[in-house]
Coordinates of C-alpha atoms and ligand atoms in Angstrom, one line a residue:
M520 CA -48.2 38.0 42.6
H521 CA -47.1 41.1 44.4
V522 CA -45.2 40.8 47.7
T523 CA -48.0 42.6 49.4
D524 CA -50.5 40.1 48.0
H525 CA -48.5 37.2 49.4
L526 CA -48.4 39.0 52.8
A527 CA -52.1 39.7 52.8
K528 CA -53.1 36.1 51.8
A529 CA -50.6 34.3 54.1
R530 CA -52.1 31.8 56.5
G531 CA -48.8 31.2 58.4
P532 CA -45.3 32.6 58.4
L533 CA -43.6 33.3 55.1
Y534 CA -40.0 32.6 54.4
S535 CA -38.3 34.6 51.7
F536 CA -34.7 34.6 50.4
E537 CA -32.2 36.8 48.8
I538 CA -29.7 35.7 46.4
V539 CA -26.8 37.2 44.4
P540 CA -26.1 36.9 40.6
P541 CA -22.8 35.0 39.8
P542 CA -19.8 37.2 38.9
R543 CA -19.4 38.3 35.5
G544 CA -18.2 35.4 33.2
R545 CA -19.4 32.6 35.6
S546 CA -22.1 30.2 34.9
I547 CA -25.8 30.4 36.0
K548 CA -25.7 26.9 37.3
D549 CA -24.5 27.8 40.8
I550 CA -27.6 30.1 41.2
I551 CA -30.0 27.3 39.8
D552 CA -28.4 24.9 42.3
V553 CA -29.2 27.4 45.2
V554 CA -32.8 27.8 44.0
E555 CA -33.3 24.2 43.7
K556 CA -32.3 23.8 47.4
L557 CA -34.6 26.7 48.4
Q558 CA -37.6 25.5 46.4
P559 CA -38.8 22.8 48.8
L560 CA -39.1 25.5 51.5
E561 CA -42.0 27.0 49.2
P562 CA -40.7 30.6 49.2
P563 CA -43.4 33.0 48.2
W564 CA -40.7 35.2 46.5
I565 CA -36.9 35.3 46.0
D566 CA -35.1 38.7 45.8
V567 CA -32.2 39.0 43.4
T568 CA -29.7 41.6 44.2
S569 CA -28.4 44.2 41.7
H570 CA -24.9 45.5 41.3
S571 CA -23.6 48.7 39.8
S572 CA -20.2 48.9 38.1
S573 CA -18.8 48.6 41.6
A574 CA -20.1 47.7 45.0
H575 CA -20.6 44.0 45.6
Y576 CA -20.2 41.6 48.6
R577 CA -18.6 38.1 48.4
E578 CA -18.8 35.4 50.9
K579 CA -15.4 33.7 50.8
H580 CA -14.7 29.9 51.5
D581 CA -13.7 30.7 55.0
G582 CA -17.0 32.5 55.6
S583 CA -15.5 36.1 55.7
I584 CA -17.4 38.7 53.9
E585 CA -15.3 40.7 51.3
R586 CA -16.6 44.0 49.9
K587 CA -15.2 44.9 46.5
T588 CA -16.0 47.9 44.6
F589 CA -15.1 47.2 40.9
R590 CA -16.5 43.9 39.6
K591 CA -19.8 43.8 38.0
R592 CA -22.4 41.1 38.5
P593 CA -24.8 41.5 35.7
G594 CA -28.0 39.5 35.1
T595 CA -30.5 40.4 37.8
L596 CA -33.5 40.6 35.5
G597 CA -32.5 37.4 33.5
I598 CA -32.1 35.5 36.7
C599 CA -35.6 36.7 37.9
G600 CA -37.1 35.6 34.6
I601 CA -35.5 32.1 34.9
I602 CA -36.7 31.7 38.6
Q603 CA -40.2 32.7 37.6
N604 CA -40.5 30.7 34.6
R605 CA -38.6 27.5 35.6
F606 CA -39.5 27.4 39.3
R607 CA -42.7 29.3 39.3
I608 CA -41.6 31.4 42.3
D609 CA -42.2 35.2 42.2
T610 CA -39.1 37.3 42.2
V611 CA -38.2 40.7 43.5
A612 CA -35.6 42.5 41.2
H613 CA -33.4 44.9 43.1
I614 CA -33.1 48.2 41.3
L615 CA -30.5 50.8 42.1
C616 CA -30.1 54.5 41.9
L617 CA -26.4 54.8 41.8
G618 CA -24.6 53.7 38.7
F619 CA -27.7 53.9 36.5
S620 CA -29.2 56.8 34.7
R621 CA -33.0 57.4 35.0
E622 CA -33.3 56.4 31.4
E623 CA -31.5 53.0 32.0
T624 CA -33.9 52.5 35.0
E625 CA -36.9 53.2 32.9
D626 CA -35.7 50.7 30.3
A627 CA -35.0 48.0 33.0
L628 CA -38.5 48.6 34.5
I629 CA -40.1 48.2 31.1
E630 CA -38.1 45.0 30.5
M631 CA -39.3 43.7 33.9
N632 CA -42.9 44.3 33.1
F633 CA -42.4 42.4 29.7
L634 CA -40.9 39.6 31.7
G635 CA -43.7 39.5 34.2
I636 CA -41.6 40.5 37.0
H637 CA -43.9 42.8 39.0
N638 CA -41.9 43.4 42.2
A639 CA -39.0 45.8 42.8
L640 CA -36.9 46.6 45.8
A641 CA -35.8 50.2 45.3
L642 CA -32.3 51.1 46.6
R643 CA -29.9 53.7 46.4
G644 CA -26.8 51.6 46.3
D645 CA -23.4 52.8 47.3
A646 CA -21.2 55.2 45.4
P647 CA -19.3 53.3 42.6
N648 CA -15.5 53.9 42.7
Y649 CA -15.8 53.7 38.9
Q650 CA -17.6 56.9 37.7
K651 CA -19.3 56.6 34.2
P652 CA -18.6 59.7 32.0
T653 CA -21.7 62.0 32.8
R654 CA -23.9 62.8 30.0
K655 CA -25.7 66.1 30.2
D656 CA -28.9 64.6 28.7
R657 CA -29.1 61.9 31.3
T658 CA -29.9 62.1 35.0
E659 CA -29.6 59.8 38.1
N660 CA -31.8 59.3 41.0
Q661 CA -30.0 60.6 44.1
Y662 CA -31.8 58.8 46.8
A663 CA -34.1 55.8 46.9
C664 CA -37.1 58.0 47.4
D665 CA -36.4 59.5 44.0
L666 CA -36.3 56.0 42.5
V667 CA -39.5 55.1 44.3
Q668 CA -41.2 58.3 42.8
Q669 CA -39.9 57.3 39.3
I670 CA -41.5 53.9 39.7
S671 CA -44.8 55.4 41.0
D672 CA -44.8 57.6 38.0
M673 CA -44.6 54.6 35.7
K674 CA -47.3 52.9 37.7
G675 CA -49.4 55.9 36.8
G676 CA -48.4 55.8 33.1
K677 CA -46.0 58.7 33.4
F678 CA -42.6 58.1 31.6
L679 CA -39.6 60.4 31.3
E680 CA -40.9 61.8 28.2
D681 CA -44.5 62.2 27.2
L682 CA -45.4 59.1 25.2
E683 CA -48.6 58.9 23.2
G684 CA -50.9 55.9 24.3
S685 CA -48.6 55.0 27.2
Q686 CA -49.9 52.4 29.6
P687 CA -49.6 52.3 33.4
L688 CA -47.2 49.5 34.5
D689 CA -47.7 47.2 37.4
Y690 CA -45.2 47.0 40.2
C691 CA -45.1 46.4 43.9
V692 CA -42.2 48.5 45.5
G693 CA -40.3 47.6 48.5
I694 CA -37.4 49.5 50.2
A695 CA -34.6 48.9 52.7
G696 CA -34.8 50.0 56.4
Y697 CA -32.1 50.0 59.0
P698 CA -32.9 49.1 62.6
E699 CA -29.4 50.2 63.7
K700 CA -29.5 53.4 61.5
H701 CA -28.1 53.7 57.9
F702 CA -24.4 54.5 58.5
E703 CA -24.6 58.0 56.8
A704 CA -27.6 59.2 58.7
A705 CA -27.0 61.7 61.5
S706 CA -29.5 59.9 63.8
L707 CA -32.0 57.1 63.7
K708 CA -34.7 59.6 64.0
V709 CA -33.4 61.4 60.8
D710 CA -33.1 58.1 59.1
I711 CA -36.7 57.2 59.8
Q712 CA -37.8 60.6 58.6
N713 CA -36.0 59.7 55.3
L714 CA -37.6 56.2 55.4
K715 CA -41.0 57.9 55.6
K716 CA -40.1 59.9 52.4
K717 CA -39.8 56.6 50.5
V718 CA -43.0 55.4 51.8
D719 CA -44.8 58.7 51.0
A720 CA -43.4 58.3 47.4
G721 CA -45.2 55.0 47.1
A722 CA -43.2 52.1 48.8
Q723 CA -45.4 49.4 49.9
Y724 CA -43.2 47.4 52.3
I725 CA -39.9 47.5 54.0
V726 CA -37.2 44.8 54.4
T727 CA -34.6 45.5 57.1
Q728 CA -30.9 45.3 57.1
M729 CA -29.6 42.1 59.0
F730 CA -29.6 42.4 62.8
Y731 CA -28.6 39.9 65.5
D732 CA -30.5 41.5 68.5
N733 CA -34.2 41.3 68.1
D734 CA -34.8 44.2 70.5
K735 CA -33.3 46.5 67.9
Y736 CA -35.8 45.3 65.4
F737 CA -38.8 45.7 67.8
R738 CA -37.7 49.2 68.8
Y739 CA -37.3 50.2 65.2
V740 CA -40.8 49.0 64.2
E741 CA -42.2 50.9 67.2
A742 CA -40.3 54.2 66.2
C743 CA -41.4 53.7 62.5
R744 CA -45.1 53.4 63.6
A745 CA -44.7 56.4 65.8
A746 CA -43.4 58.3 62.7
G747 CA -46.6 57.3 60.8
I748 CA -45.1 54.5 58.7
T749 CA -47.8 51.9 58.5
V750 CA -46.4 49.4 55.8
P751 CA -45.2 46.0 56.7
I752 CA -41.6 45.8 58.0
I753 CA -40.0 42.5 57.2
P754 CA -37.0 41.4 59.3
G755 CA -33.8 40.5 57.3
L756 CA -31.7 37.8 58.8
K757 CA -28.2 36.4 58.0
I758 CA -26.7 33.3 59.6
L759 CA -23.2 33.9 61.0
R760 CA -21.0 31.3 59.3
S761 CA -17.5 31.7 60.6
A762 CA -15.5 33.4 63.4
G763 CA -14.0 35.6 60.7
Q764 CA -17.6 37.2 60.1
L765 CA -17.4 38.7 63.6
K766 CA -15.2 41.3 62.0
T767 CA -16.4 41.4 58.4
L768 CA -20.2 41.6 59.1
P769 CA -20.0 44.8 61.2
K770 CA -17.5 46.3 58.7
A771 CA -19.5 45.6 55.6
F772 CA -23.0 46.2 56.9
H773 CA -22.5 48.8 59.7
I774 CA -24.1 46.6 62.3
D775 CA -23.4 45.6 65.9
L776 CA -23.1 42.0 67.2
P777 CA -24.4 41.2 70.7
D778 CA -21.6 40.5 73.3
A779 CA -23.1 37.0 74.1
L780 CA -22.8 35.9 70.4
V781 CA -19.3 37.3 70.1
D782 CA -18.3 35.6 73.4
E783 CA -19.7 32.2 72.3
V784 CA -17.9 32.3 69.1
H785 CA -14.6 33.5 70.7
E786 CA -14.8 30.5 73.1
N787 CA -15.4 28.0 70.3
P788 CA -14.4 29.4 67.0
T789 CA -14.5 26.0 65.2
H790 CA -18.2 25.8 65.9
A791 CA -19.0 29.2 64.7
A792 CA -21.3 27.9 62.0
E793 CA -23.4 25.8 64.6
I794 CA -23.4 28.7 67.0
G795 CA -24.6 31.0 64.2
K796 CA -27.4 28.7 63.2
R797 CA -28.6 28.3 66.7
W798 CA -28.5 32.1 67.3
T799 CA -30.6 32.7 64.1
L800 CA -33.0 30.0 65.0
K801 CA -33.6 31.5 68.4
Q802 CA -34.1 35.0 66.8
C803 CA -36.6 33.5 64.3
E804 CA -38.7 31.8 66.9
E805 CA -39.0 35.0 68.9
L806 CA -39.9 37.1 65.8
L807 CA -42.5 34.5 64.8
N808 CA -44.0 34.4 68.3
K809 CA -44.3 38.3 68.2
G810 CA -46.2 38.0 64.9
V811 CA -43.8 39.2 62.2
P812 CA -45.4 39.0 58.7
A813 CA -42.5 37.1 57.1
L814 CA -38.7 36.3 57.7
H815 CA -36.3 37.3 54.9
Y816 CA -32.9 35.5 54.7
Y817 CA -29.8 36.8 53.1
V818 CA -28.6 33.7 51.5
L819 CA -25.9 35.1 49.3
N820 CA -24.9 31.9 47.6
D821 CA -24.8 29.6 50.6
S822 CA -28.1 27.9 51.1
D823 CA -27.3 25.0 53.2
H824 CA -27.4 26.7 56.6
V825 CA -30.6 28.7 55.7
V826 CA -32.3 25.5 54.6
D827 CA -31.5 23.8 57.9
V828 CA -32.9 26.7 60.0
V829 CA -36.1 27.1 58.0
K830 CA -36.8 23.3 58.0
K831 CA -36.6 23.4 61.8
L832 CA -39.1 26.4 61.9
K833 CA -41.5 24.7 59.5
K834 CA -41.7 21.5 61.6
Ligands
LIG779 P1 -31.6 55.7 50.8 O1 -32.9 55.3 51.3 O2 -31.5 56.7 49.7 O3 -30.8 56.3 52.0 C1 -29.4 56.4 52.0 C2 -29.0 57.5 53.0 O4 -29.4 58.8 52.6 C3 -29.5 57.2 54.4 O5 -28.6 57.7 55.4 C4 -30.7 58.1 54.5 O6 -31.1 58.6 55.8 C5 -30.4 59.4 53.6 N1 -31.5 59.9 52.8 C6 -32.5 59.2 52.1 N2 -33.4 60.0 51.5 C7 -32.9 61.3 51.8 C8 -33.2 62.6 51.3 N3 -34.4 62.8 50.6 N4 -32.6 63.7 51.7 C9 -31.5 63.5 52.6 N5 -31.0 62.3 53.0 C10 -31.7 61.2 52.6 N6 -26.9 47.4 47.6 C11 -26.7 47.1 46.3 O7 -25.7 47.5 45.7 N7 -27.4 46.1 45.6 C12 -28.4 45.5 46.3 O8 -29.1 44.6 45.6 C13 -28.7 45.8 47.6 N8 -29.8 45.2 48.2 C14 -30.1 45.5 49.5 C15 -31.2 44.9 50.2 C16 -31.6 45.3 51.5 C17 -32.8 44.7 52.1 C18 -30.8 46.3 52.2 C19 -31.1 46.6 53.6 C20 -29.7 46.9 51.6 C21 -29.3 46.5 50.3 N9 -28.3 47.1 49.6 C22 -28.0 46.7 48.2 C23 -27.4 48.1 50.2 C24 -28.0 49.6 50.1 O9 -27.9 49.9 48.7 C25 -27.1 50.4 50.9 O10 -27.3 50.3 52.2 C26 -27.2 52.0 50.6 O11 -26.1 52.6 51.3 C27 -28.4 52.7 50.9 O12 -29.6 52.3 50.2 P2 -31.0 52.8 50.6 O13 -31.9 52.4 49.4 O14 -31.3 52.5 52.0 O15 -30.7 54.4 50.4

């Protein structure tokens, strides 16, 4: 089922999750264990991130977030296929512009369709520090709006070259939004104008970057609506796990942390995980009270805290 169908048919709040493929050479078992823990929460869908030959985020044992730009985590589509077939949970495959040619993207989208994966989150990604040799006969999507357009073309049966008897393919397309502005954008207004380009190219819903101050999300939704963006805007949430993340989260994701959260963790750093869970729980309760369509959790590969929070919300 499409993400938008889940949203349309929901009778209560939806809880979705985002997981990261294991590093190259590691077993798939870790990811299966995470999905087994998430399954009882009845997620309507699970997102699986994608990584070019560079950018990836790692949550270390001490909870700090490390951003590395050279190690590849392959397997996004394979993991989506396993989750859908083994757990009967719909998946959203993240598809990137940077690091992939449009031809490779077309191949990946065809493969998704064959595997029965009909949801894609279209993202630009961040510039790889490893540059593939450029081939003159291949092109790259520059911005996520270009990728959304490529997917919309395929939904209309239009491929990179004219193919006799080509069939329209079936995808629901999501995109990323930034309540605190994308770090490269000159202003939030400009960023929202660029967000609108993605929606105009065919994006059907938005998932936000993580935020720790709900007012920023509410103001962002208001500004998007004023700019003529009508698609659902799903809040993205990440539970703070350690005192170290007070530094690594803002650095890796270009977000601000509220003074009250920072002060509480500084006063009691050994209880950072408990404080983080309580903070997110409070955020979720307010978001649900204000009628958000769904809550999306950045799990990375640590599901225990997320499971605790969602279990409390579902009581
Ligand atoms: P875009 O929408 O292309 O925007 C990038 C910048 O360019 C913005 O500043 C925007 O204002 C500007 N811009 C956009 N369109 C135009 C235009 N037409 N003309 C001029 N300027 C323009 N990264 C990964 O590597 N893998 C993942 O799986 C992944 N998943 C993510 C999931 C979510 C929900 C989020 C919020 C982020 C994710 N990211 C992931 C990170 C993301 O790739 C980066 O934040 C990246 O820097 C921007 O991606 P985007 O799709 O928002 O880019």
